Structures are given as structure tokens and as C-alpha cells.
mmCIF file of C-alpha atoms and ligand atoms in Angstrom:
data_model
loop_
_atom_site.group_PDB
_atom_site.id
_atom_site.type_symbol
_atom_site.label_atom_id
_atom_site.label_comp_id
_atom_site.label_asym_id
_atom_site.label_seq_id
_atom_site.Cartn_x
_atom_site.Cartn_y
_atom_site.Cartn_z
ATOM 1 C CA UNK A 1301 123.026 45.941 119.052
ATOM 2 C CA UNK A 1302 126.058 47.719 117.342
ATOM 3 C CA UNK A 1303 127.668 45.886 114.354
ATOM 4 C CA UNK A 1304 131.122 44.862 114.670
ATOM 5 C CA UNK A 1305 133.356 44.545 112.210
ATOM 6 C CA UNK A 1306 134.150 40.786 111.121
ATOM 7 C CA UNK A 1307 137.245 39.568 112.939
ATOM 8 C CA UNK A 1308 137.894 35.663 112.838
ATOM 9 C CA UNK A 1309 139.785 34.241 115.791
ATOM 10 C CA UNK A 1310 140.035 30.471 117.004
ATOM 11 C CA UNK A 1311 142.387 28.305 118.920
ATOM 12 C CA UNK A 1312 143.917 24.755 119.501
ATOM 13 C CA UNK A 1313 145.365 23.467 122.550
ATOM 14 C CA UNK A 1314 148.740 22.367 122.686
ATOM 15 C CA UNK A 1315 148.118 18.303 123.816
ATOM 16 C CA UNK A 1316 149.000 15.314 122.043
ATOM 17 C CA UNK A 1317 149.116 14.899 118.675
ATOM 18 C CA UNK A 1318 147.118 17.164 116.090
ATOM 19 C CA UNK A 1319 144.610 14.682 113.916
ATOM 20 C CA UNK A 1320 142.633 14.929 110.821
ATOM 21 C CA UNK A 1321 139.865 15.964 113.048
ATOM 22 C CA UNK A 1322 141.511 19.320 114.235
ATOM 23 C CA UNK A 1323 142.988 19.520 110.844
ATOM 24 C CA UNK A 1324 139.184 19.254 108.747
ATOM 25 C CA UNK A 1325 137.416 20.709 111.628
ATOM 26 C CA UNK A 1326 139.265 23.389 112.196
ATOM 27 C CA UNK A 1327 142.417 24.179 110.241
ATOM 28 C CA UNK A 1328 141.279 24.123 106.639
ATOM 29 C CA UNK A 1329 138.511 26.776 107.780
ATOM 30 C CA UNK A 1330 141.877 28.842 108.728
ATOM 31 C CA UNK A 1331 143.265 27.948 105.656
ATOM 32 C CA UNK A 1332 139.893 29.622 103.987
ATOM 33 C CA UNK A 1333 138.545 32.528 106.261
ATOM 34 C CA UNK A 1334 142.485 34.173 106.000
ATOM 35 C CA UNK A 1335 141.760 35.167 102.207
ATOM 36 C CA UNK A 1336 138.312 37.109 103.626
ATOM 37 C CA UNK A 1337 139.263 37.888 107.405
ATOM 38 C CA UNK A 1338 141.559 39.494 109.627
ATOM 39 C CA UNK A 1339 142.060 36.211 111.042
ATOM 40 C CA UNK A 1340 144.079 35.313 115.176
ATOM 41 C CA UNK A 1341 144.974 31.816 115.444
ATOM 42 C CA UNK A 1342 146.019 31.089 118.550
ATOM 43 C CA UNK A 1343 148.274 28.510 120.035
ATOM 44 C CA UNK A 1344 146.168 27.846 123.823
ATOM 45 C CA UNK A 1345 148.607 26.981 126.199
ATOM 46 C CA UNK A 1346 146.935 28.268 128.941
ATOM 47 C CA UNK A 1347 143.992 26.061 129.011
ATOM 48 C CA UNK A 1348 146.429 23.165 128.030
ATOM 49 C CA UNK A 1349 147.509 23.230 131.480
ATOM 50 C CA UNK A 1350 144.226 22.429 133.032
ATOM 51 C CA UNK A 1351 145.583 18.980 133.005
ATOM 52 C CA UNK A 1352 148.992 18.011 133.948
ATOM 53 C CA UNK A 1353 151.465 18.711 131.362
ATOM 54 C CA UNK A 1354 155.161 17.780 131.386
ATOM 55 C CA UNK A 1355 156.843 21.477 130.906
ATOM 56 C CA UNK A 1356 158.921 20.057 128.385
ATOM 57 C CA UNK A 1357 156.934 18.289 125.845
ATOM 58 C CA UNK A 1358 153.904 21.391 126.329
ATOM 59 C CA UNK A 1359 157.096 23.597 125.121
ATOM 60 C CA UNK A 1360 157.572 20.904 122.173
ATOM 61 C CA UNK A 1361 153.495 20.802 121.495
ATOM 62 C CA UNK A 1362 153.136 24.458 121.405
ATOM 63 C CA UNK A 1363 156.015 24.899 118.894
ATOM 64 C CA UNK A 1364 154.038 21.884 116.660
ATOM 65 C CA UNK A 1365 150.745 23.414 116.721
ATOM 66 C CA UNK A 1366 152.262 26.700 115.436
ATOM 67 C CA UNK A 1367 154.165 24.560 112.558
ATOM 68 C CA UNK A 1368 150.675 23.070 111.792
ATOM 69 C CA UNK A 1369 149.188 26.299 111.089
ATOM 70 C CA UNK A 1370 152.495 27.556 108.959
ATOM 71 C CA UNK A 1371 152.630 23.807 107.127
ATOM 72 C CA UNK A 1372 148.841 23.806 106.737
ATOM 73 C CA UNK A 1373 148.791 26.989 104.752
ATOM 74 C CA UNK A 1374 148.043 29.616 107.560
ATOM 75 C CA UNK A 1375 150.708 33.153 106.230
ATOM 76 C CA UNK A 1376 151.949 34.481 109.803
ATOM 77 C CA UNK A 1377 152.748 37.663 108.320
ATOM 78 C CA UNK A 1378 148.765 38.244 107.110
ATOM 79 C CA UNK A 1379 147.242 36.460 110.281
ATOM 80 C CA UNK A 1380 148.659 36.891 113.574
ATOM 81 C CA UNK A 1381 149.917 33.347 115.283
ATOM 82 C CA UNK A 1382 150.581 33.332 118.669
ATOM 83 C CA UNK A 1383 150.122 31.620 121.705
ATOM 84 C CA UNK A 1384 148.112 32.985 124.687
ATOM 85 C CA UNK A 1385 150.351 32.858 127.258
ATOM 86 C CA UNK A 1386 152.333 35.768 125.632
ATOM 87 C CA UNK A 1387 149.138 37.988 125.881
ATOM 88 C CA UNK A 1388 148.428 38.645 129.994
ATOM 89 C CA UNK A 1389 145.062 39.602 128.751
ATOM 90 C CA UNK A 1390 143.706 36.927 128.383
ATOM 91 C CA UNK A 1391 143.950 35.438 131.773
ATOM 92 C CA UNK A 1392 143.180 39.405 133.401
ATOM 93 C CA UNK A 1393 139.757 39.322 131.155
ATOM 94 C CA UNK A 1394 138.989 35.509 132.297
ATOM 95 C CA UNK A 1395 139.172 36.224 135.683
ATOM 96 C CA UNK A 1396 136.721 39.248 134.725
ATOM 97 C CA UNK A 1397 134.488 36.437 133.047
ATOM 98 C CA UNK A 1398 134.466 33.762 135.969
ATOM 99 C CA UNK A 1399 132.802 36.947 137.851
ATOM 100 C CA UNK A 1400 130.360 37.482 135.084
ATOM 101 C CA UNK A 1401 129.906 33.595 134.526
ATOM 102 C CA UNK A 1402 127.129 31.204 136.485
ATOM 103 C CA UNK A 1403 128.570 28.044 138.465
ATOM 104 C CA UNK A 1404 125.305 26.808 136.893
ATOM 105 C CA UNK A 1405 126.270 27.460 132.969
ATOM 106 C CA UNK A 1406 129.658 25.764 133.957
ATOM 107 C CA UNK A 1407 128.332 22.990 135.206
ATOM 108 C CA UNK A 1408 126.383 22.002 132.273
ATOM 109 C CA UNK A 1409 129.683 21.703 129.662
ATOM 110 C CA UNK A 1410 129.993 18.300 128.605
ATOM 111 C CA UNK A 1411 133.550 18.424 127.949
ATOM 112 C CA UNK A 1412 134.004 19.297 131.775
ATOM 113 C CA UNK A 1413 131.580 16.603 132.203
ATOM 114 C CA UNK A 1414 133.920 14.103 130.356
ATOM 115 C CA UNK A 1415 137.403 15.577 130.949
ATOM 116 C CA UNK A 1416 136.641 15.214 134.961
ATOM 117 C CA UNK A 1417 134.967 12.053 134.692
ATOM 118 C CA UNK A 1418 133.859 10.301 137.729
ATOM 119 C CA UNK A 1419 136.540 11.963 139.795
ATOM 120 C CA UNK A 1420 134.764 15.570 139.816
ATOM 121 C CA UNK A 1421 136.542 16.388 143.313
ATOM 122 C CA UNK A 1422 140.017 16.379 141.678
ATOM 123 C CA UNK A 1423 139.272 18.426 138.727
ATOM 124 C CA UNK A 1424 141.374 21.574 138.470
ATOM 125 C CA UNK A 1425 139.309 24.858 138.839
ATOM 126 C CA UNK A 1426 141.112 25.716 135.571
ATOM 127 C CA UNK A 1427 139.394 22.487 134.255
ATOM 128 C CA UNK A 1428 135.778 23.906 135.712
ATOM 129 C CA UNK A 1429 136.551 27.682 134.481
ATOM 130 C CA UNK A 1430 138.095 26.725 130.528
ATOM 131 C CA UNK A 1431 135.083 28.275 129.338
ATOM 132 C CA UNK A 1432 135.289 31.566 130.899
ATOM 133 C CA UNK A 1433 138.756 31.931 129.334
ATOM 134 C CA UNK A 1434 137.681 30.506 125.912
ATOM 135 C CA UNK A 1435 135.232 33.686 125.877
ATOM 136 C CA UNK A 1436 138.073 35.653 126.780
ATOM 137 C CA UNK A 1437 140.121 34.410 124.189
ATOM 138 C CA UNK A 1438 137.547 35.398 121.670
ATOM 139 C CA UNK A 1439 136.128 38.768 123.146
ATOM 140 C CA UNK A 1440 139.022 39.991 123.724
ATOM 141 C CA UNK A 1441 139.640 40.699 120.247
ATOM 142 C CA UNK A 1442 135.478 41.422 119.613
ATOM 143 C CA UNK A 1443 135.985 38.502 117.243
ATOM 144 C CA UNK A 1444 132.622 37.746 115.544
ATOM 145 C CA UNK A 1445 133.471 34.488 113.967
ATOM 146 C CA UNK A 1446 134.654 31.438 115.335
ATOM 147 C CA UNK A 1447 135.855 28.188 113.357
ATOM 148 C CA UNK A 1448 135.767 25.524 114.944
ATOM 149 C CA UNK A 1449 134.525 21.517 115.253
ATOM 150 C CA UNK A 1450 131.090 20.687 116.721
ATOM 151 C CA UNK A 1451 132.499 19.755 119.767
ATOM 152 C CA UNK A 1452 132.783 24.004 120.531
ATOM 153 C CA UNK A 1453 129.636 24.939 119.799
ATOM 154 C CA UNK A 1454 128.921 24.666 123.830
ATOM 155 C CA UNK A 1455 131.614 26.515 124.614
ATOM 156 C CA UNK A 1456 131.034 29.499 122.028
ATOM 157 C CA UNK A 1457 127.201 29.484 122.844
ATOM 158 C CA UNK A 1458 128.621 30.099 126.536
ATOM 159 C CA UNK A 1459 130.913 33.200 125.114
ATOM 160 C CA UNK A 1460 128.090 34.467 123.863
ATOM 161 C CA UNK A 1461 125.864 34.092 126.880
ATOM 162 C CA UNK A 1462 129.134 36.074 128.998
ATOM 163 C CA UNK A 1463 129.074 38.633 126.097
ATOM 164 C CA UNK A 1464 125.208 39.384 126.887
ATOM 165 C CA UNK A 1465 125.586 39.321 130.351
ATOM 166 C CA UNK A 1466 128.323 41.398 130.270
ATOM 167 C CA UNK A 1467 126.785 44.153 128.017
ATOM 168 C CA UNK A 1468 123.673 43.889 130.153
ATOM 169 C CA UNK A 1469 125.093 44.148 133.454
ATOM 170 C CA UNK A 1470 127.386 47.024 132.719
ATOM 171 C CA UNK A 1471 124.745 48.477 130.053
ATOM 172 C CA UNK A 1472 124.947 51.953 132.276
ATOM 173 C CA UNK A 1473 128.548 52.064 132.651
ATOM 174 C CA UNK A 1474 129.629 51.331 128.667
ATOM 175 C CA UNK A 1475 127.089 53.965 127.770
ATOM 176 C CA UNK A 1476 129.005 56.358 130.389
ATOM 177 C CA UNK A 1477 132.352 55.225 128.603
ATOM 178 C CA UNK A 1478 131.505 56.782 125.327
ATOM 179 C CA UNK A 1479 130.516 53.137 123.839
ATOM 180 C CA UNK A 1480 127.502 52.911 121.549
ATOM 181 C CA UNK A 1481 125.269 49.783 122.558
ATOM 182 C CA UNK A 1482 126.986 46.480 123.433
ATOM 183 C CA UNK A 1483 130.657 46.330 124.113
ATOM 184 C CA UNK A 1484 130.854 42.935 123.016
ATOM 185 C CA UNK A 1485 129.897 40.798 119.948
ATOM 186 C CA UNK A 1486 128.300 37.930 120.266
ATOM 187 C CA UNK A 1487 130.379 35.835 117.965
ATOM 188 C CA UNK A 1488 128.961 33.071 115.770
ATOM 189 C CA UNK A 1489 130.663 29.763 115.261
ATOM 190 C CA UNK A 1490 132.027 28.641 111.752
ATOM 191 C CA UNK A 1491 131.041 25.007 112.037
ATOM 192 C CA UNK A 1492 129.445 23.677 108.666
ATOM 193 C CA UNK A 1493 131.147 21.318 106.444
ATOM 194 C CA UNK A 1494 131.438 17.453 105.639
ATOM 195 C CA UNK A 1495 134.044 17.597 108.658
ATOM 196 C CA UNK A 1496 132.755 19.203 111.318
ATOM 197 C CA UNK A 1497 132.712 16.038 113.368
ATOM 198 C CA UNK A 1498 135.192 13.665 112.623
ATOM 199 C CA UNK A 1499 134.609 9.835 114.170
ATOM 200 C CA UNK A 1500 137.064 7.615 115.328
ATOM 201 C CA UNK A 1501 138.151 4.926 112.932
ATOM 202 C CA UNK A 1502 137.583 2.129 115.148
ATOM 203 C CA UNK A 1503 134.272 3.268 116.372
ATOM 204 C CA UNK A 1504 132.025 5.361 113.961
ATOM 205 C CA UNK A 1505 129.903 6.765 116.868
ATOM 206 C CA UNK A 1506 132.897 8.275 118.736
ATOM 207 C CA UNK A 1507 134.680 11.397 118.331
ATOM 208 C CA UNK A 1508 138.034 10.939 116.982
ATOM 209 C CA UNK A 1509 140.308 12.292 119.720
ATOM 210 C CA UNK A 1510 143.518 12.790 120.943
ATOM 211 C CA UNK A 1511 142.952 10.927 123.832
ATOM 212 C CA UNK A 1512 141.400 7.383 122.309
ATOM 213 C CA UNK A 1513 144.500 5.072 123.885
ATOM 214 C CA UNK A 1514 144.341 3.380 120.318
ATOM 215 C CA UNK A 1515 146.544 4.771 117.802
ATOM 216 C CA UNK A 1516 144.291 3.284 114.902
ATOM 217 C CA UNK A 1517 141.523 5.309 116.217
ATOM 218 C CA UNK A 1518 143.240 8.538 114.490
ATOM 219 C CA UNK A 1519 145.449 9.844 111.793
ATOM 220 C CA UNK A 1520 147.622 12.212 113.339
ATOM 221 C CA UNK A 1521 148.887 14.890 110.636
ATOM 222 C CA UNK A 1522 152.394 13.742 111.382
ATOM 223 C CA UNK A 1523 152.108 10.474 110.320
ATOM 224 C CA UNK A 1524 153.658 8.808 107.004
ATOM 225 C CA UNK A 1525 152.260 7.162 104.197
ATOM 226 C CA UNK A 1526 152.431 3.749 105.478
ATOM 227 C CA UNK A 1527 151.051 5.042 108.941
ATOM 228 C CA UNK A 1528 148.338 6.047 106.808
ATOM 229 C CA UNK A 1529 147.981 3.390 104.742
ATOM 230 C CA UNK A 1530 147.708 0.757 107.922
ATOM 231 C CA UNK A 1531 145.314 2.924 109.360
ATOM 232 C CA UNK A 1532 142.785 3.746 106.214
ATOM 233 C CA UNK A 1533 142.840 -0.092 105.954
ATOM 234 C CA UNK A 1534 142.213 -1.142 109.242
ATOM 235 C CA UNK A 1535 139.296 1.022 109.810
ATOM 236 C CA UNK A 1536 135.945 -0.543 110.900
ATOM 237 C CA UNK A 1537 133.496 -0.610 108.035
ATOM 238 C CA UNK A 1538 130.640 -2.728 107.211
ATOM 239 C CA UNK A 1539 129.512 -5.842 105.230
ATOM 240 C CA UNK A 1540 127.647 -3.782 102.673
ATOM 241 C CA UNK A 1541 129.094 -1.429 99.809
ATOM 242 C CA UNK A 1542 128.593 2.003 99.209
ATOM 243 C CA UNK A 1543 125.255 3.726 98.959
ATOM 244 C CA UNK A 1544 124.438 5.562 95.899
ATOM 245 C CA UNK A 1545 123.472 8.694 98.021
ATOM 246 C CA UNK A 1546 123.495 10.664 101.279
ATOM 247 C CA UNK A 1547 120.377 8.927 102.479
ATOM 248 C CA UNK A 1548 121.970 5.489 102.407
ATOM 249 C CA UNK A 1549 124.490 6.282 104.952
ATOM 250 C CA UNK A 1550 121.646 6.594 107.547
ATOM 251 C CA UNK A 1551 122.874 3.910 110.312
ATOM 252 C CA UNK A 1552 126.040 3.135 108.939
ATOM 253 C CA UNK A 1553 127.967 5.537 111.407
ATOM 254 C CA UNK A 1554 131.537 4.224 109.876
ATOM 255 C CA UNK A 1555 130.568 4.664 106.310
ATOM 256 C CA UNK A 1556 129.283 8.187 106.920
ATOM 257 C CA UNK A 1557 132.881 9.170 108.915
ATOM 258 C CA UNK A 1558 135.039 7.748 105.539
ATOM 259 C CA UNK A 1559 132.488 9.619 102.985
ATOM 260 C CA UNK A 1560 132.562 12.359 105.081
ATOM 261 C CA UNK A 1561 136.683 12.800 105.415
ATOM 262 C CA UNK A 1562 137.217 11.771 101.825
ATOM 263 C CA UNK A 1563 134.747 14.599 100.904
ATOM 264 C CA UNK A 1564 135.874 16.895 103.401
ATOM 265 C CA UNK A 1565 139.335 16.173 101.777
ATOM 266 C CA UNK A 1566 138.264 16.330 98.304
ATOM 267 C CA UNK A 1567 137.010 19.895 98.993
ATOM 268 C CA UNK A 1568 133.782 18.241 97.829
ATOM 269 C CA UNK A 1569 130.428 16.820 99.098
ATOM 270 C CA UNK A 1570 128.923 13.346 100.063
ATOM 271 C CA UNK A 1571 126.344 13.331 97.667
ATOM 272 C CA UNK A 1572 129.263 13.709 95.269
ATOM 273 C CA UNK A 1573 131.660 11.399 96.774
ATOM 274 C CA UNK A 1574 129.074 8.726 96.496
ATOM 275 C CA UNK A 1575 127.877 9.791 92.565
ATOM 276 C CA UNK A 1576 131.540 8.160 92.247
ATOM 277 C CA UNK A 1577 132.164 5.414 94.893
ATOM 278 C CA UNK A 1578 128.349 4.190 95.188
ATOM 279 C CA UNK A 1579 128.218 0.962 94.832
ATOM 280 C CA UNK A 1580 131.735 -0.107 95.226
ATOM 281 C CA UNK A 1581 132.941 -1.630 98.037
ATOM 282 C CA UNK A 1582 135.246 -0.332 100.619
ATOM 283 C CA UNK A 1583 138.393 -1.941 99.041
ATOM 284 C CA UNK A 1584 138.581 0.043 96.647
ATOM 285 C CA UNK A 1585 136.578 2.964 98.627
ATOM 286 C CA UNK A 1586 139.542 2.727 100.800
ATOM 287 C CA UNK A 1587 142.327 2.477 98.399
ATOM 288 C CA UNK A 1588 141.135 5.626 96.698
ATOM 289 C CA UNK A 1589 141.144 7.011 100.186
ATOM 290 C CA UNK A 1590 144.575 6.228 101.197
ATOM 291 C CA UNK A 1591 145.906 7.735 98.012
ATOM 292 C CA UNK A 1592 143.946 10.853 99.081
ATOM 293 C CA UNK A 1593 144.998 11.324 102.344
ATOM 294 C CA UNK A 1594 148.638 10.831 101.358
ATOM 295 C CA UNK A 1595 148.600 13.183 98.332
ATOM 296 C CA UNK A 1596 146.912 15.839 101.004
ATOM 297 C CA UNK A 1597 148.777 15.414 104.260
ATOM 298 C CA UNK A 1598 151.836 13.723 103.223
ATOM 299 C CA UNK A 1599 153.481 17.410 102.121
ATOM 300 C CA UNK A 1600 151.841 19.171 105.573
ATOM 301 C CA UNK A 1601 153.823 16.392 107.711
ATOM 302 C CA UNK A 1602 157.169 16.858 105.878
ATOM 303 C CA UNK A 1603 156.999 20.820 106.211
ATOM 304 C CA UNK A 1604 156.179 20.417 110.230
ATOM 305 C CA UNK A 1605 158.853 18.124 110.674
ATOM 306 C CA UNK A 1606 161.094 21.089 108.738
ATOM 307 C CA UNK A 1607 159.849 23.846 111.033
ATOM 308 C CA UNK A 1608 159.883 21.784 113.835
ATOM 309 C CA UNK A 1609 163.603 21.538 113.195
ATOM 310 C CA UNK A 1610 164.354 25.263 113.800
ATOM 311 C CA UNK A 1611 162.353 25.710 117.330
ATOM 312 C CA UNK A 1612 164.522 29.437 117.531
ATOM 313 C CA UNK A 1613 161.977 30.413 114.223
ATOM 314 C CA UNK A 1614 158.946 29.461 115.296
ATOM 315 C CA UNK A 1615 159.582 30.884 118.940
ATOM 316 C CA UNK A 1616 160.183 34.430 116.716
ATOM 317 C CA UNK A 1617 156.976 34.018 115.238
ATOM 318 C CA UNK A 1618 155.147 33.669 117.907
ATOM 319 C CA UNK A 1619 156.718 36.263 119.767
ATOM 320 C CA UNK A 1620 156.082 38.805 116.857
ATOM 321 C CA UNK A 1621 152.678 37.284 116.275
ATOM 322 C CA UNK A 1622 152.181 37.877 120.164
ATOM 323 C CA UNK A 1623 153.148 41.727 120.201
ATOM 324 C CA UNK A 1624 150.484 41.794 117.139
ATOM 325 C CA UNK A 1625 148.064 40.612 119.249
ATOM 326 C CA UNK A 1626 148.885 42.925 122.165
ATOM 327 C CA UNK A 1627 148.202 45.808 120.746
ATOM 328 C CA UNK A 1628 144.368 44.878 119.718
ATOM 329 C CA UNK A 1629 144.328 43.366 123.554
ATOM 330 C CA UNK A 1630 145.876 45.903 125.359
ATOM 331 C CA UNK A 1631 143.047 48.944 124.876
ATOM 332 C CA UNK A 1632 140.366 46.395 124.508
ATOM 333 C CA UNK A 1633 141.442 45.802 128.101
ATOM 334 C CA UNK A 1634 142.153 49.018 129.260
ATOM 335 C CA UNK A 1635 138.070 49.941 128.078
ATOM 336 C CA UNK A 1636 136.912 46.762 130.296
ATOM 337 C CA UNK A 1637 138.765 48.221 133.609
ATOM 338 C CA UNK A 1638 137.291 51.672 132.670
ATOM 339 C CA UNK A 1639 133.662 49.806 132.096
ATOM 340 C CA UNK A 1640 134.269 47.713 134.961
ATOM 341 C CA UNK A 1641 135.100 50.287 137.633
ATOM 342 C CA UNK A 1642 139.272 50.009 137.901
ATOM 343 C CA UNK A 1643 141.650 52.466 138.277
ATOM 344 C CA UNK A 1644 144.431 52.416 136.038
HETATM 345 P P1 TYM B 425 140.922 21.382 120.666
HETATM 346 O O1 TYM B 425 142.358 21.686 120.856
HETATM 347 O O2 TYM B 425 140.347 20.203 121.375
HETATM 348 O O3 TYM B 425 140.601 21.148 119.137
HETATM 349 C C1 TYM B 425 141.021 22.078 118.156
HETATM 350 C C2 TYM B 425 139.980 22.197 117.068
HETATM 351 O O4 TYM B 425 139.759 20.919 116.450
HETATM 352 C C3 TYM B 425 138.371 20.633 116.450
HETATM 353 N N1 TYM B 425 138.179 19.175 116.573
HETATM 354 C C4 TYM B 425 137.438 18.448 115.730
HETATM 355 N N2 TYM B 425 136.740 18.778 114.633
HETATM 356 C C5 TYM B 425 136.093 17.782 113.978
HETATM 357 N N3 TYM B 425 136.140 16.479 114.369
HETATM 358 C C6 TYM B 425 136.844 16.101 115.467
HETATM 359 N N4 TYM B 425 136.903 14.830 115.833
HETATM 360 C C7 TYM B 425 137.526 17.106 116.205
HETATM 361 N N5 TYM B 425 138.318 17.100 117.319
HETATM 362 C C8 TYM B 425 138.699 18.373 117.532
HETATM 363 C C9 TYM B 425 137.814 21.377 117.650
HETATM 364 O O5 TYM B 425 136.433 21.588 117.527
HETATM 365 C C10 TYM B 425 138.615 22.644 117.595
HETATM 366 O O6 TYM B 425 138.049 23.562 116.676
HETATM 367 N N6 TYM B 425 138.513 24.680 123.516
HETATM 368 C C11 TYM B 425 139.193 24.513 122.246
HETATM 369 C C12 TYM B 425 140.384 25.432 122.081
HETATM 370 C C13 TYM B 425 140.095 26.882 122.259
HETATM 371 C C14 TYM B 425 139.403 27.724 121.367
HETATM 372 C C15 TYM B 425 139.424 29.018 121.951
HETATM 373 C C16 TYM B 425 138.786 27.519 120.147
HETATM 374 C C17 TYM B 425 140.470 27.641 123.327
HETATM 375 N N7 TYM B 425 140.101 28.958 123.145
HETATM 376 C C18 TYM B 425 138.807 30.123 121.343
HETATM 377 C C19 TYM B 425 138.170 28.613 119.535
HETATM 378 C C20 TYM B 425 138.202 29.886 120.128
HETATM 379 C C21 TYM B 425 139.695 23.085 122.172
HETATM 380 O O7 TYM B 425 139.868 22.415 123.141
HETATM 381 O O8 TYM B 425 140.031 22.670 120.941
#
């Protein structure tokens, strides 16, 4: 297999409200891998709309996600921001992949599983094909790295099972294109980290989403101080107090979320979160965690809600970070049609 060089790209869809889940799962990695990487953070409108969206608000949510990145730390002038829509590629190299694909692969994704529910019939075939185009996203670039929550991991195992299928079925025809073993990568997902599954805070065995229908399940990374506050408090806990270690939060699913977020937002570790807190009980645990949370996401809120305020900026970013992106697209592409067997 060829070595490619490193090249970080990863995405968030444009639904609901961001939370500290996106924000620890994914964003801070941005935040991180842009001082290393040539980094493509994408804005992924296209697989937003595998579920209704109102055309209005998925304008409004795409312009927020892009703010995220900008308030979160993300430079758009050293990483390119954009959203996928922009970039016909991606969509032309998906429809590549759901040839390359197996109905069988698909049909073991557990977020299909749970997006479609009971109601399987109804899905959209955008629904049943958002893997395919994930794997576009990514190979369209050859990005080797992918950060991302655990929640991915099935998805960018998948990209990497279309990337070797790809290079193996067309092994003759890349060699007769001048390309020296595999055309693709197979990229490797960024997932470690105190954060890389954040639980809801009503339910310490549930993913914290932004689709719970409670609003206490989640801190979204637009919310204020007291929003925070309410929410820090109210979280679901148990009787006992801290453990003195890691080990200790075996079985105590709520514990382990809080330990894990205040050490994910402490840029620290558990087993140093509880050399602290062990011991004490979640009063104060949670006061201390409050005051945290604030003093981190208080200033990211206030600069969204500035950006946000001047939608004619961010739509120039993203248009400039979008012509950025073309031009690593557009002769990636042009060497797929060639490997594939187009004329162009
Ligand atoms: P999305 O929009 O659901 O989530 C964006 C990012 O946030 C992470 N995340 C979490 N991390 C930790 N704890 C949680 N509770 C939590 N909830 C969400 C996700 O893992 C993700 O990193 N399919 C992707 C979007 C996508 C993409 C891509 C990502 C499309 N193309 C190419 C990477 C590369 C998604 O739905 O993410």
C-alpha cells in the first residue's frame, strides 16, 4: 500500500443544536489536529437532508455550525471550512460509492438502524446510502485521519472497507492510470480521549444527542450560564460520593459521564480529576463543574451569537472555503472517471 500524506478532514451535520458532545467529541480535536494537519472541516448539509429539514432553519443551522468552528478556535484562513453542498463532488463520488458499496454493509449501520426505527419502509434512500457519501466526503480529499465521536467509528470502518474495495476492484485500471498501488487511503479515525462518548445527563447509559426531546438531557454550546447552571445541577447522579480512582466509576454510568466531561474540559484525565474530587460529593463535584463549563463555553456562545449576526460573512467564508476545497476535489475526481472508465 502507498503512503499518503496526512490530511485530516471531518464533518458535522447541520441539525439541531450543537452540544458538548459534538463540541468534546469532535471540535476540540479540530481545535488540536489544525496546529499539525492540513485540516477540511466540513459543514454536511447534504446528509442533513436525509430527514426532513425546513429550508429555512437548515440555511440558519449551516451558518451556526460554521460559527462553531470559527468561535471554537478553528482559523478559516489555515483550514478550509465549507459546506458540502458547494463541492458537486461529493455527491458525483457517492453515487460512485453506492456502486462500490454492499446493500449488506449498509444494512448493518446502527445509526440507520436507529434513525429509521421501526418504520424501515419510509426511510429515505439518502437515509440507507449516508455512509457511502460519508466515505466520499473523506476520500475525496485521500484524508487519512478522521476525528470524530465513537458513534463514527461504523461509519469510517465502512469508508475504509469502500476504499479497499475500490482499490481492489479497479487494481488493473489505477495501475493503467499511472497510479502507484492503492488510489485510496484507508483513513483511521481520531477517537481517543475522556470525551469520545458523551452520555446524556438524565440517563448515564445514553448518548447525549440532539434528538433526546428533554432539554436537560444536553448542554447545547449556545446556552448561558444559568442554562448551564440548571442543567449541571439537575443531572442524575448517585447516592454515593466520588471514587478515589478510575476503577471506582465501574457501574456508576452518571458519575463516569461528569468525570469524564469535567476532564475532557480540563484538558486533563479521570484519574486526575478524581486525585482532586475523590471523595467529595457531587455538590460540590458539581459546583466546581458548573464554574468549568461556564469559564469554557460561556466565551464560544457569545462569539457564535456575534458571527451569527453577520450571516453575509460567514456565507463568504464558506464560499471561499468551498473554492479551496474544489480544487483538491476537482482532479481527485477527474482521476476516479479516468480509473473508472468515463469520458470526460
Ligand atoms: P454528527 O453531526 O451527528 O456529530 C458531529 C460530531 O460529534 C460527535 N458526537 C459525539 N461525540 C461524543 N459524544 C457524543 N454524545 C456525541 N454526539 C455526537 C460525532 O461523533 C461527530 O464526530 N456522520 C457524521 C457527520 C459526517 C462526517 C463525515 C464526519 C458526515 N461526513 C465525514 C466525519 C467525516 C455525523 O452525523 O455527525
Amino acid at each position: 500500500m502507498t503512503s499518503f500524506p496526512e490530511r485530516v478532514f471531518s464533518g458535522i451535520q447541520p441539525t439541531g443544536n450543537l452540544h458538548l458532545g459534538n463540541y468534546l467529541g469532535a471540535i476540540v480535536k479540530f481545535v488540536a489536529l489544525q496546529k499539525t494537519h492540513e485540516c477540511l472541516f466540513c459543514v454536511v448539509d447534504l446528509h442533513a437532508i436525509t430527514v426532513p429539514q425546513d429550508p429555512k432553519e437548515l440555511r440558519q443551522a449551516i451558518r451556526r455550525i460554521a460559527a462553531a468552528y470559527i468561535a471554537s478556535g478553528v482559523d478559516p484562513a489555515k483550514n478550509i471550512i465549507f459546506n458540502q453542498s458547494q463541492v458537486a463532488e461529493h455527491a458525483e463520488l457517492a453515487w460512485i460509492f453506492n456502486c462500490v458499496a454492499r446493500m449488506g454493509w449498509l444494512n448493518r449501520m446502527t445509526q440507520f438502524k436507529e434513525k429509521a426505527g421501526k418504520d424501515r419502509e419510509n426511510a429515505s434512500i439518502g437515509l440507507f446510502a449516508y455512509p457511502a457519501l460519508m466515505a466520499a466526503d473523506i476520500l475525496l480529499y485521500k484524508a487519512t485521519h478522521v476525528p470524530v465521536g465513537e458513534d463514527q467509528k461504523q461509519h469510517i470502518e465502512l469508508a475504509r472497507d469502500v476504499a479497499q474495495k475500490f482499490n481492489n476492484d479497479f487494481a488493473d485500471s489505477i495501475a493503467a492510470n499511472g497510479h502507484q498501488g492503492g488510489f485510496f487511503p484507508l483513513p483511521e479515525p481520531l477517537i481517543q480521549g475522556p470525551a469520545a462518548r458523551v452520555m446524556s445527563l438524565r440517563d448515564g447509559t445514553k448518548k447525549m444527542s440532539k434528538s433526546d426531546p428533554s432539554e436537560f438531557s444536553r448542554i447545547n454550546l449556545s446556552d448561558d450560564a444559568d442554562a448551564i447552571a440548571q442543567k449541571v445541577r439537575k443531572a442524575k447522579t448517585d447516592p454515593e460520593p466520588l471514587p478515589l480512582a478510575k476503577d471506582g466509576l465501574g457501574g456508576r454510568p452518571e458519575a463516569e459521564n461528569l468525570v469524564g466531561i469535567f476532564a475532557a474540559l480540563s484538558d486533563s484525565t479521570p484519574d486526575a480529576v478524581l486525585q482532586q474530587f475523590g471523595g467529595s460529593q457531587f455538590s460540590t463535584f458539581k459546583q466546581a463543574l458548573v464554574d468549568l463549563a461556564v469559564e469554557r463555553l460561556g466565551p464560544i456562545g457569545a462569539e457564535m451569537r456575534r458571527l451569527e449576526a453577520d450571516p453575509a460573512y460567514i456565507d463568504s467564508l464558506l464560499r471561499e472555503g468551498s473554492r479551496r476545497a474544489r480544487e483538491i476535489a476537482e482532479p481527485n475526481m477527474c482521476q476516479v472517471k479516468d480509473i473508472v472508465g468515463f469520458i470526460r
